Coordinates of C-alpha atoms and ligand atoms in Angstrom, one line a residue:
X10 CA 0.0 0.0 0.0
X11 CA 1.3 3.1 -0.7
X12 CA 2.9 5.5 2.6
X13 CA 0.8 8.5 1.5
X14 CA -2.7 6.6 1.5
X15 CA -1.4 4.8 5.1
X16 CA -0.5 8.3 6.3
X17 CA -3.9 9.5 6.4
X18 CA -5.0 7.3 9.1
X19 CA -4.2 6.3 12.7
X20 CA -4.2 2.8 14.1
X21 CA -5.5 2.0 16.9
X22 CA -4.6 -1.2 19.3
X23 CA -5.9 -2.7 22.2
X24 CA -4.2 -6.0 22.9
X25 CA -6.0 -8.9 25.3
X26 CA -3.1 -11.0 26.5
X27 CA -3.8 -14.6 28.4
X28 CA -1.3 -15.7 30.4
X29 CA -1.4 -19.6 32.4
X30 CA -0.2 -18.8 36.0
X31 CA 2.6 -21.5 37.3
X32 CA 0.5 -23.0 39.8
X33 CA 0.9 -26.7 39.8
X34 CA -2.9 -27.8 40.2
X35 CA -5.8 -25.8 38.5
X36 CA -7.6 -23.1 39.7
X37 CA -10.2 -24.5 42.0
X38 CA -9.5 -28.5 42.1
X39 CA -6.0 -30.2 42.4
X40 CA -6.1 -31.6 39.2
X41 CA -2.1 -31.1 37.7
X42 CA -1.8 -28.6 35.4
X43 CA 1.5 -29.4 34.0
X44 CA 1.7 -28.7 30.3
X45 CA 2.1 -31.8 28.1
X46 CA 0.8 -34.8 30.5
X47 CA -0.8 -37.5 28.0
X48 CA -4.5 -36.7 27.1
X49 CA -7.4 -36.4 29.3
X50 CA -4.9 -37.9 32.3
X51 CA -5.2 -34.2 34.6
X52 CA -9.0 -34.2 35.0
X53 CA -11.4 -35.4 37.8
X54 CA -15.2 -34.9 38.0
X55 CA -14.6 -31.3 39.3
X56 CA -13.1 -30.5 36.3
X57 CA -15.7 -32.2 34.0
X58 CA -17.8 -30.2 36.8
X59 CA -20.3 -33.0 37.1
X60 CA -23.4 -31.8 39.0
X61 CA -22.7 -31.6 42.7
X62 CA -18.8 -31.6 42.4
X63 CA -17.9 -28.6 44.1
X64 CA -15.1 -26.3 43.2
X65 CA -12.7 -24.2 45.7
X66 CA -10.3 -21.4 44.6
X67 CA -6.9 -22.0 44.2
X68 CA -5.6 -18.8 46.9
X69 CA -1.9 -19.4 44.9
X70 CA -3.3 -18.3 41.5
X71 CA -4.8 -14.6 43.2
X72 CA -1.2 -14.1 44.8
X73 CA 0.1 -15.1 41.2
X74 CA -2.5 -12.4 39.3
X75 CA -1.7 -10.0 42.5
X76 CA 2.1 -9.5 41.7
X77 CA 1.4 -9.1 38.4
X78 CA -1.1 -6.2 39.1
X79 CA 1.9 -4.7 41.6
X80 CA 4.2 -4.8 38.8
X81 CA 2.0 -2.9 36.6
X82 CA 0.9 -0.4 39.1
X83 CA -2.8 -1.4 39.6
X84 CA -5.2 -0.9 42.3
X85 CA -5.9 -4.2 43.7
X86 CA -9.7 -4.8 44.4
X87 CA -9.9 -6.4 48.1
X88 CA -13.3 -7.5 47.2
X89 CA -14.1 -9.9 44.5
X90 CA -16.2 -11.8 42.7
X91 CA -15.9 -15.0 40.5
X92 CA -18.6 -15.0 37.8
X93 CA -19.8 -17.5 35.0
X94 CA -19.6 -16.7 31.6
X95 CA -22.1 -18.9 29.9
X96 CA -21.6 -20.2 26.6
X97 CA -21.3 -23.7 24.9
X98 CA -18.4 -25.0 22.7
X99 CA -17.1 -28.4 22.8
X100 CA -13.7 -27.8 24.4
X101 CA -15.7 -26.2 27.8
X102 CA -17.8 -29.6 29.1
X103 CA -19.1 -27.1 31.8
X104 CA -21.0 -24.6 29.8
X105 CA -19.4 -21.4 31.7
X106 CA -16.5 -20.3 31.7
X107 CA -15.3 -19.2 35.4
X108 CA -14.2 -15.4 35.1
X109 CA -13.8 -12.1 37.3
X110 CA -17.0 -9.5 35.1
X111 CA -17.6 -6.8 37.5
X112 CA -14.6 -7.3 39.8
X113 CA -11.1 -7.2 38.2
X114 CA -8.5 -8.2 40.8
X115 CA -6.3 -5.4 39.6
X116 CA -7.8 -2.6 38.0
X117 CA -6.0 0.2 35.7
X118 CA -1.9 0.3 36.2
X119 CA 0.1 0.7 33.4
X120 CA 3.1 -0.8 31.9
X121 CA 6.0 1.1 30.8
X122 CA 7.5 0.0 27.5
X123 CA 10.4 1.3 25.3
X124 CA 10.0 2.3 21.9
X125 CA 11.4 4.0 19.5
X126 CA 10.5 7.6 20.6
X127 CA 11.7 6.4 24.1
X128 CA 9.6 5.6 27.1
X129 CA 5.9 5.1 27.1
X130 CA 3.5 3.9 29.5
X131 CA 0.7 1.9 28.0
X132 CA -2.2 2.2 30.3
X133 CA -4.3 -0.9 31.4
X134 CA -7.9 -1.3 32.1
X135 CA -8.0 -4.4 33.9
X136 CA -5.9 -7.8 35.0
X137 CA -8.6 -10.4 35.7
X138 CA -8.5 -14.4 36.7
X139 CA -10.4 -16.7 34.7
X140 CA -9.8 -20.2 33.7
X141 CA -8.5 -21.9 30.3
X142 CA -10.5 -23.9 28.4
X143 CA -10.1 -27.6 27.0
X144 CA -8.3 -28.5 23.5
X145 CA -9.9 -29.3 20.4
X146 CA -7.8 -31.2 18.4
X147 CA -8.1 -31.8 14.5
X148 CA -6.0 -34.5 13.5
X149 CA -4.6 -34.9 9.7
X150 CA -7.1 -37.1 7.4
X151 CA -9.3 -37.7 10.7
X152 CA -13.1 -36.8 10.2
X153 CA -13.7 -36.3 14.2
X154 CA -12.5 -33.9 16.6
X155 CA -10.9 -34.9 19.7
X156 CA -10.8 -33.4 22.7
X157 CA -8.3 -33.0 25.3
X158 CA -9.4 -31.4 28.9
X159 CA -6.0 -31.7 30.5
X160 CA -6.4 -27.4 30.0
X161 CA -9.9 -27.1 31.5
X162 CA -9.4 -25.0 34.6
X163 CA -5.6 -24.3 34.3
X164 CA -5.6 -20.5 36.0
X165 CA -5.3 -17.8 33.7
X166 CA -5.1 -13.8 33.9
X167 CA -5.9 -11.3 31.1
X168 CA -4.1 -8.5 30.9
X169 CA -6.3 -5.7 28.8
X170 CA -4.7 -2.7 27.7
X171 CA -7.1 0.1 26.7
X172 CA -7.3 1.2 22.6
X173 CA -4.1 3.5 23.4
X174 CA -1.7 1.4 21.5
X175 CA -0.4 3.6 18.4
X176 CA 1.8 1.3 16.0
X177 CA 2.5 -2.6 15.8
X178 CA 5.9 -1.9 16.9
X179 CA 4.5 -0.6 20.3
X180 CA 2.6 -3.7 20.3
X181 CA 5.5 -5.9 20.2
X182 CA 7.4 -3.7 22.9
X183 CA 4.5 -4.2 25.3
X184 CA 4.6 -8.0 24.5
X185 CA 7.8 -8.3 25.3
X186 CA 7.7 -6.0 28.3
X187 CA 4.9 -8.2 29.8
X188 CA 6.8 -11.3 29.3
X189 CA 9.3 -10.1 30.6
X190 CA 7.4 -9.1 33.7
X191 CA 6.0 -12.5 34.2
X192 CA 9.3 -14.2 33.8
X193 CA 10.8 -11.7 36.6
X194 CA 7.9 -12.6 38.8
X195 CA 7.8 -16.1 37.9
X196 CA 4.2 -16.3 37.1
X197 CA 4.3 -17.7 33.9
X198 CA 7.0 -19.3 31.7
X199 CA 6.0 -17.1 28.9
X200 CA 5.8 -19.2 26.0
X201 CA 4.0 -18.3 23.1
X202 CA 4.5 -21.2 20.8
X203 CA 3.7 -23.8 23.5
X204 CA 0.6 -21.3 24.3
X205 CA 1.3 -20.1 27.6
X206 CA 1.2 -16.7 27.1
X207 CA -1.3 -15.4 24.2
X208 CA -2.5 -12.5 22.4
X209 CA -5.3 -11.2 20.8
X210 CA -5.3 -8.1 18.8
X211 CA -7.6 -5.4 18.6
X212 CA -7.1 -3.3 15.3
X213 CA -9.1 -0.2 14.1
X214 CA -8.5 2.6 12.0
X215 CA -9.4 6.1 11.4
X216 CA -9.0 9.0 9.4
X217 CA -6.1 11.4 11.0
X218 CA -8.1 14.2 12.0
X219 CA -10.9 12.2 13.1
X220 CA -12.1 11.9 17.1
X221 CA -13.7 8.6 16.7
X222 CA -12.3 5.5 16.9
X223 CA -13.2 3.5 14.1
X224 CA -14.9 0.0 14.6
X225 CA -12.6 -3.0 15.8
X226 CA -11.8 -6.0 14.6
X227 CA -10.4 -8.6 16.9
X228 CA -7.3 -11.2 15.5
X229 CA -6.3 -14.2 17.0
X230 CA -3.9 -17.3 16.5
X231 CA -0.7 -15.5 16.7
X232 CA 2.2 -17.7 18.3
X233 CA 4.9 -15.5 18.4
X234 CA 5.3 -11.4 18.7
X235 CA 6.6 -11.2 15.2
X236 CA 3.8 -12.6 14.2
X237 CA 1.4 -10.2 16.2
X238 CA 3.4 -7.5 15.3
X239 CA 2.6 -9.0 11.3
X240 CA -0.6 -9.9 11.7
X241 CA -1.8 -5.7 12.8
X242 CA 0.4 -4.5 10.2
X243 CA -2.1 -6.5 7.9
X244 CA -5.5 -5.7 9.7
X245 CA -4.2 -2.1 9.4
X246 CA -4.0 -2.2 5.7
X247 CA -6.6 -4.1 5.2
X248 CA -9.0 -1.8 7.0
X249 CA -7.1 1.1 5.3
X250 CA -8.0 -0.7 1.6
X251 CA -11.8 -1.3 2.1
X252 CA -12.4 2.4 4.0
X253 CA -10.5 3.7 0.6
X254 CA -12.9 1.9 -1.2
X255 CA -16.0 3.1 0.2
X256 CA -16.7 0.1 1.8
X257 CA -17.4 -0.6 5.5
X258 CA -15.7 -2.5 8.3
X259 CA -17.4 -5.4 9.8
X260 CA -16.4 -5.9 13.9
X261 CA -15.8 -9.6 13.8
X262 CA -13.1 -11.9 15.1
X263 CA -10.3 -12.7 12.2
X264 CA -8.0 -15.3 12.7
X265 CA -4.6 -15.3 11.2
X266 CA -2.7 -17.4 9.1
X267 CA 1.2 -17.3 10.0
X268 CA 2.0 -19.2 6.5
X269 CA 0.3 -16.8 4.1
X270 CA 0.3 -13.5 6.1
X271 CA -3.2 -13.3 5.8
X272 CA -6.2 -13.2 8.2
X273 CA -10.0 -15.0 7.5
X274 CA -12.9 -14.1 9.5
X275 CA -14.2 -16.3 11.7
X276 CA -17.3 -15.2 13.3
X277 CA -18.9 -11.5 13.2
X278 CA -19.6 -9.9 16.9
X279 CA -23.3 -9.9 16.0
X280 CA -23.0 -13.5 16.4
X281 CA -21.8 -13.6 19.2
X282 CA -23.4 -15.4 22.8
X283 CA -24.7 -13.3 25.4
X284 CA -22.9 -14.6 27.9
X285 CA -25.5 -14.1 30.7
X286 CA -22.4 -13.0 33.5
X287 CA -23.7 -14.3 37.2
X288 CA -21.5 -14.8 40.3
X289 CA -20.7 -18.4 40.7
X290 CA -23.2 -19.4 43.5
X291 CA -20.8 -22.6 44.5
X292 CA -17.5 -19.6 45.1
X293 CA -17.8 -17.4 47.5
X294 CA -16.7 -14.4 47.4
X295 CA -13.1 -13.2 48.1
X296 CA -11.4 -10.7 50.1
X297 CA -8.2 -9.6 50.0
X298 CA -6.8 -9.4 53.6
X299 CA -4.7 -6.4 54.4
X300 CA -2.2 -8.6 55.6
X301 CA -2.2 -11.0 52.5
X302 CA -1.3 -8.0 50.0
X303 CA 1.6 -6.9 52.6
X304 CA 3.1 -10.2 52.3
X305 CA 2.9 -10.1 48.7
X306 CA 4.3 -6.8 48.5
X307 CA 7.2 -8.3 50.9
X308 CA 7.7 -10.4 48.3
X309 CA 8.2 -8.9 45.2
X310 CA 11.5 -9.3 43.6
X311 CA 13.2 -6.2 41.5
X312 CA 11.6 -6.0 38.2
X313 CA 13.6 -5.2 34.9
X314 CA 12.7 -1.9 34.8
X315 CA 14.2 -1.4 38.5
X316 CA 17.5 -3.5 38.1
X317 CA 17.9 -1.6 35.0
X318 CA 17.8 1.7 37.0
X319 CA 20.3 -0.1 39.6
X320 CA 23.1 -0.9 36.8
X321 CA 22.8 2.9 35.8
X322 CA 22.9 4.8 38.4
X323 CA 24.2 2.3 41.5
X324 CA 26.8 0.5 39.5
X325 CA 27.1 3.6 36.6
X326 CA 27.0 1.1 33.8
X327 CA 26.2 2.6 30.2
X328 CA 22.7 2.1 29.4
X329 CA 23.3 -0.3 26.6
X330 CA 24.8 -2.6 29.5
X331 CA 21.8 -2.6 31.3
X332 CA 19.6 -3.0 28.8
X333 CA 21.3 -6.4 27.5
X334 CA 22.1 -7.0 31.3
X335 CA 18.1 -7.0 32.3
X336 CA 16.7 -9.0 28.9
X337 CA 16.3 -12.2 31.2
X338 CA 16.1 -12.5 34.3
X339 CA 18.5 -15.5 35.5
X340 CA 21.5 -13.0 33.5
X341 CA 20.6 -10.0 35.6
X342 CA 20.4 -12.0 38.8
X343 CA 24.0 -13.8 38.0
X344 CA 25.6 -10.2 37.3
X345 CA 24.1 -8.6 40.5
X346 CA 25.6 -11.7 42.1
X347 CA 29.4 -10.3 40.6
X348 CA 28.4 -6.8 41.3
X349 CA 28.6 -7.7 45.0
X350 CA 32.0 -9.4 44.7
X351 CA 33.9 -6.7 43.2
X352 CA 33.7 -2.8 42.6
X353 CA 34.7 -3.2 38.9
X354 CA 31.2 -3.1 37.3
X355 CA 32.3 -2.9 34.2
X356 CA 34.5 -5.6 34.1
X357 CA 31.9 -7.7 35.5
X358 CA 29.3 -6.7 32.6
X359 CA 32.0 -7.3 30.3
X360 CA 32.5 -10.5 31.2
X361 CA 29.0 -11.3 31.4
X362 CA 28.0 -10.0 27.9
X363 CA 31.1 -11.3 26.5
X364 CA 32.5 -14.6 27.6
X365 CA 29.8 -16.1 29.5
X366 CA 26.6 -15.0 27.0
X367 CA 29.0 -16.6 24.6
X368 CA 29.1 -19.7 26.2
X369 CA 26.2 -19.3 27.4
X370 CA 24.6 -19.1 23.8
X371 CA 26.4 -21.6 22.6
X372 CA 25.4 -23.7 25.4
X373 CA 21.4 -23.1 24.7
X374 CA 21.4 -22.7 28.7
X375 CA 20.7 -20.0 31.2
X376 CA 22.5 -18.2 33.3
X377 CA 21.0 -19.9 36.5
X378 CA 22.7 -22.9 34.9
X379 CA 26.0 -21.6 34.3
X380 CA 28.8 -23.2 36.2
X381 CA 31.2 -21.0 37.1
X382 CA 30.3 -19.1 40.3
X383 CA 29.6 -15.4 40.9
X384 CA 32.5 -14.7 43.2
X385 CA 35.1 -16.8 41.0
X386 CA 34.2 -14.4 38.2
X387 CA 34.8 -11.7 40.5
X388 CA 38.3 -13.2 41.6
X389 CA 39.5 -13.4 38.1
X390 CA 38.5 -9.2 37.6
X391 CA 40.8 -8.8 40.4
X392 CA 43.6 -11.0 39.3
X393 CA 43.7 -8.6 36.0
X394 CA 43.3 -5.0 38.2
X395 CA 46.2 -6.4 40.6
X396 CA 48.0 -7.1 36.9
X397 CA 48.6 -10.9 37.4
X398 CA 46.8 -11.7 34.2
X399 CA 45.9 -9.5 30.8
X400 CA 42.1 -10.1 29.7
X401 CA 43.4 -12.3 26.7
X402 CA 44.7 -14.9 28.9
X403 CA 41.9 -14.7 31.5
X404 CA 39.3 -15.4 28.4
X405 CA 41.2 -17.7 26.5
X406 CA 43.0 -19.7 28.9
X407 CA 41.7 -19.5 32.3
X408 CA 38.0 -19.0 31.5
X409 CA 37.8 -22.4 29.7
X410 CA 39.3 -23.7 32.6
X411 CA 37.1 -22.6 35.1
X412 CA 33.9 -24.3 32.9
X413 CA 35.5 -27.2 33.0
X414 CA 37.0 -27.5 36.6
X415 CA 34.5 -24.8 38.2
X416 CA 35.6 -25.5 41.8
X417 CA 39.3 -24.2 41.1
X418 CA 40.5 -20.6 41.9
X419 CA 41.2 -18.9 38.8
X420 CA 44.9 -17.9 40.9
X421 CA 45.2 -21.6 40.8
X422 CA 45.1 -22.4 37.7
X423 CA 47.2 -19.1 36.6
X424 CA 50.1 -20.6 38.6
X425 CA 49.5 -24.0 37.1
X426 CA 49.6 -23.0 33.4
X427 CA 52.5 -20.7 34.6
X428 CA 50.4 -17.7 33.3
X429 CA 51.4 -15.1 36.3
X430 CA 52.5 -12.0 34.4
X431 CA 55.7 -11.3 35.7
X432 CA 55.6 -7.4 36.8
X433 CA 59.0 -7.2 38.4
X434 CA 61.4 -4.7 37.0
X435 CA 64.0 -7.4 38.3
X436 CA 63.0 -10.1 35.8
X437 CA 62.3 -7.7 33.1
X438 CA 65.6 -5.5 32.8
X439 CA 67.5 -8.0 32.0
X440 CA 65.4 -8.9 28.8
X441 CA 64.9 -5.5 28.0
X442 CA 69.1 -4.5 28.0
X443 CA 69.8 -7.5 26.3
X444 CA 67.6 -6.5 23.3
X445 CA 68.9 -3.0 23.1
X446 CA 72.3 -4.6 22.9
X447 CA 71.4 -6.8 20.3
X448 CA 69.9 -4.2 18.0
X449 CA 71.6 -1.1 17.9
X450 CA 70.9 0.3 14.7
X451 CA 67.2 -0.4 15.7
X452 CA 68.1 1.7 19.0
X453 CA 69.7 4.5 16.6
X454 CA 66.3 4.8 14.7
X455 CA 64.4 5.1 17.9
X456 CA 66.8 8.2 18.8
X457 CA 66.1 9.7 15.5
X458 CA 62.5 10.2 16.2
X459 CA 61.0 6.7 15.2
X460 CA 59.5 6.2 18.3
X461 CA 56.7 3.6 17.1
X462 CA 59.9 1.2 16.8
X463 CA 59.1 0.7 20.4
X464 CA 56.3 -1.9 19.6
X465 CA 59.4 -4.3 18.1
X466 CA 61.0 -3.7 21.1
X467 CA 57.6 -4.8 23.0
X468 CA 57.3 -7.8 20.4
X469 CA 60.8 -9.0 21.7
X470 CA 60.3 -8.8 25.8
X471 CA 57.1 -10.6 25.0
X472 CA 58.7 -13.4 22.9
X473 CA 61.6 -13.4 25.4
X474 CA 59.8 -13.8 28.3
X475 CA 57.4 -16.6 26.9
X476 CA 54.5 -13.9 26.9
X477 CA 54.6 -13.0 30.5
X478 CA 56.5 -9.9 30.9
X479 CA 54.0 -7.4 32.2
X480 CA 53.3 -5.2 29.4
X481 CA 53.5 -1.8 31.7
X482 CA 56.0 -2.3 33.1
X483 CA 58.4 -3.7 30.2
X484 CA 57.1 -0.7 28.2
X485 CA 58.2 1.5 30.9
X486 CA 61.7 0.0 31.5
X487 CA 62.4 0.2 27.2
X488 CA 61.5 4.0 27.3
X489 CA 63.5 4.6 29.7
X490 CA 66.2 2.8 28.5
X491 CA 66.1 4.1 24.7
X492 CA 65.7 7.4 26.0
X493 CA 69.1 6.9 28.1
Ligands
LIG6 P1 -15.6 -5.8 23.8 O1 -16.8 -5.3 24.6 O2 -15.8 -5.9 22.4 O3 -14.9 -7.0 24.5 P2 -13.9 -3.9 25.2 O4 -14.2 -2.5 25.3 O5 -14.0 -4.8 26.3 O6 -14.6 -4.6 23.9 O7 -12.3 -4.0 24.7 C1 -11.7 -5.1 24.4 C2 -10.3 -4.8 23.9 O8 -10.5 -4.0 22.7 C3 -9.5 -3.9 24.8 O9 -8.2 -4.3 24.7 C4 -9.7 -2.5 24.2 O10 -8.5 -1.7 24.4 C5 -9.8 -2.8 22.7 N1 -10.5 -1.8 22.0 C6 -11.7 -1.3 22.3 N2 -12.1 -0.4 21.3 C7 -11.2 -0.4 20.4 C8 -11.0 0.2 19.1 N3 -11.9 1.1 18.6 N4 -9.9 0.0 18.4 C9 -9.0 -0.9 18.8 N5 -9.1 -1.5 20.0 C10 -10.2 -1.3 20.8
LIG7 MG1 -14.6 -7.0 26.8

C-alpha cells in the first residue's frame, strides 16, 4: 500500500493478552496442570464439573495475578467476585467459563515500555482471573475432533490494555515487556509457541483528523510477537483498503494465518453469545486481607525496569549494559551476584555479555545454569586490576578452565599454566638490556624520532619472556632505556 494513503490514518490497538499462571494444580481442584501430560490424564469430576462436584479457589493463582497487578501499578480490588460466563463449545464440558466481570483483581496500572520515541506507558484497564478452556484437536485425514481437557481449569489472567496502542511496533514492545514481567515474577513461563502466554489483537483505524475511533476487529492465533506484530500490520492495511474503497468494516473476530500472512474471518460480533455473566453461587466471594497484600508486596523481587535503573545509576553502567544485562532474568540476577563481589562493574558486565553469553549461547542454557560461580568471576577481575593476568589470557586460557573445573581458583590455575605475568622490573631489565644490545641500529632509529619502533622492542620482551612480561612495566623499562 502506498505510505501516502497509510498516512492519512491512525491505528488504533488494544491488545488482550492470556497468560497460564505456574501454579501446579488448576484453579479450583487439584487436578495437575502441568503442560504436556498425556491426554485427558489431569482431569477429575470437578473438572468435568459434574453436577454436585464442588469447586474451591486455588488462593496461589490470586497471589500469582496480584504481583502481576503490583508490577504494573494497579489498584488491587480487596473484594471480589468470581462470575460464570455462559456459553457452549465443545472444548468447555461445563457450559461457563469461570471469570472475574464486575470485579477485576487489579484494576488500571500501566506498563511502561520502550519504543522507538523512548519511554511510554501503556495504560491498562484491567488484569482479571479466569480459567483456560479444554483442546480441540483436529488431526490430519481424521473426520472427528478430539478433545483434550487436561487445560480445562488451568488459571489464567488477562491483561487488557485500553485502545491506546499507536503502531505494531509498540505492540510488540509491550509484548515483550509483559513477558518479561512474568518471567521476573515467575508467574508464567511465557511461551507463546507452546501457548502459555497469548494475544489477541484489537485493530481499528481512522481518518487522522478524526475523534472517533473507528470499529474494531479482533485477531487471533498468533504464536509469536513477530507474528502479532505482522498480523496488525495486515488488519491495518486491510481496514485502510476497504475504507478507501468506500466500503465498510465489519467488527468480527479474524483469525490469522502465520504461513500466508493473511487473516479470515471467523465469526462476526453480532453473532456472538450473550454470555449471561452471574456470580458463581458454589464460590464465595473473596477478600483480600490487608495482611495478604503486605506479604505479597514483601515479596516482590526487582523487576527489569528497577535493576535496569540499579546498573545505571548504582553501579554507573552505560545504558546499553543494562539493557542487555536485564533481557532475562537469570542474566541480571547472576551479574548482580558479581556486582557484589567486586567494585569493577564494568568488568563484570563485560564478562558477562562477553564470555559467558557466549558460552552461554552456545550452550542453549541459562544463566541460572552456568557453572562458574559469581565470586570466581569476580576473583578473576581482580587477578587482572592487581596485573597478574591480561584479559586475553583470562578469556582464552583461564575461563575455559574454570567451565570445565568450576571448583578451582582462577589464581590456581594461573600458577598452574605458569600464566602469572611477571611485573617485576627485576626479571624484566635483563630482557629488556639485552635486546637494546642486540639491536643497535634499531636503537639509533628510535633516537632519530622513530619512536613507534618501540612496539618491536615490545614484540621482543614478549617473545623473550614466553608472553609474561608485564606489558607496563616492560614498556616502561624500554623508554626509559632508549631514551638513556
Ligand atoms: P468488547 O466489549 O468488544 O470486548 P472492550 O471494550 O471490552 O470490547 O475492549 C476489548 C479490547 O479491545 C480492549 O483491549 C480494548 O482496548 C480494545 N478496543 C476497544 N475499542 C477499540 C477500538 N476502537 N480499536 C482498537 N481496539 C479497541
Ligand atoms: Mg470485553
Amino acid at each position: 500500500m502506498d505510505q501516502s494513503i497509510r498516512d492519512r490514518y491512525t491505528v488504533v490497538i488494544g491488545l488482550e493478552v492470556h497468560a497460564q499462571l505456574l501454579t501446579k494444580s488448576k484453579i479450583y481442584n487439584s487436578d495437575s496442570a502441568e503442560y504436556g501430560s498425556a491426554p485427558n490424564t489431569n482431569i477429575s469430576v470437578i473438572t468435568l464439573a459434574h453436577p454436585g462436584t464442588m469447586p474451591k479457589l486455588n488462593k496461589k493463582a490470586a497471589e500469582l495475578a496480584m504481583k502481576m497487578g503490583l508490577a504494573c501499578h494497579c489498584a488491587i480490588s480487596r473484594l471480589q467476585i468470581f462470575d460464570r460466563k455462559n456459553y457452549f463449545y465443545p472444548d468447555l464440558p461445563k457450559g461457563y467459563q469461570l471469570t472475574q466481570d464486575r470485579t477485576p483483581i487489579c484494576k488500571q496500572g500501566y506498563v511502561t515500555i520502550s519504543s522507538g520515541e523512548g519511554e511510554k506507558d501503556i495504560v491498562l484497564n484491567r488484569i482479571h482471573i479466569e480459567e483456560d478452556a479444554g483442546k480441540s484437536i483436529h488431526l490430519e485425514g481424521e473426520k472427528d475432533t478430539l478433545l483434550d481437557f487436561n487445560r480445562s481449569g488451568v488459571a489464567l489472567i488477562e491483561i487488557v490494555t485500553e485502545p491506546v496502542i499507536r503502531s505494531s511496533e509498540d505492540a510488540a514492545a509491550f509484548l515483550t515487556e509483559v513477558r518479561k514481567l512474568v518471567r521476573y515474577l515467575d508467574i508464567c513461563d511465557g511461551n507463546m509457541e507452546e501457548g502459555s502466554l497469548r494475544c489477541d489483537a484489537n485493530v481499528s483505524v481512522m481518518r487522522k483528523e478524526s475523534t472517533e475511533y473507528g470499529k474494531k476487529v479482533e485477531i487471533k492465533n498468533m504464536n509469536s510477537i513477530r507474528n502479532v506484530q505482522r498480523a496488525i500490520d495486515h488488519e491495518a492495511e486491510r481496514q485502510i483498503a476497504l475504507i478507501e474503497r468506500g466500503e465498510a468494516i465489519i467488527s468480527e473476530t479474524r483469525t490469522f494465518d502465520v504461513n500466508t500472512g493473511k487473516s479470515f474471518g471467523m465469526r462476526t460480533k453480532e453473532e456472538l453469545n450473550d454470555y449471561r455473566y452471574f456470580p458463581d453461587p458454589d464460590l464465595s466471594p473473596m477478600h483480600v486481607s490487608e495482611e495478604w497484600l503486605n506479604d505479597i508486596k514483601a515479596a516482590m523481587p526487582l523487576l527489569p525496569r528497577q535493576m535496569y535503573q540499579k546498573f545505571v545509576t548504582e553501579y554507573q553502567l552505560p545504558g546499553y549494559d543494562a539493557q542487555v544485562l536485564t533481557d532475562t532474568k537469570e542474566v541480571a540476577l547472576y551479574f548482580s551476584e558479581v556486582g557484589s563481589f567486586t567494585k569493577n562493574y564494568k568488568a563484570a558486565s563485560n564478562w558477562v555479555m562477553g564470555p559467558i553469553k557466549s558460552y552461554l549461547n552456545e550452550q542453549k542454557i541459562e544463566a541460572d545454569a552456568f557453572p562458574v560461580k559469581p565470586e570466581t568471576i569476580a576473583d578473576l577481575i581482580q587477578l587482572i586490576d592487581d596485573g597478574k593476568i591480561n584479559f586475553t589470557v583470562a578469556s582464552q586460557r583461564i575461563f575455559p578452565e574454570l567451565i570445565k573445573n568450576p571448583g578451582k581458583k582462577p589464581l590456581e590455575i594461573a600458577q598452574q599454566l605458569n600464566l602469572i605475568q611477571d611485573s617485576s622490573a627485576d626479571s624484566i631489565l635483563p630482557i629488556v638490556e639485552q635486546i637494546i644490545n642486540e639491536f643497535p641500529a634499531k636503537v639509533a632509529e628510535y633516537k632519530s624520532g622513530k619512536k613507534g619502533i618501540i612496539g618491536m622492542f615490545m614484540g621482543e620482551v614478549k617473545k623473550r619472556s614466553g608472553g609474561k612480561a608485564d606489558p607496563k612495566v616492560a614498556n616502561e623499562l624500554l623508554t626509559k632505556k632508549l631514551e638513556e
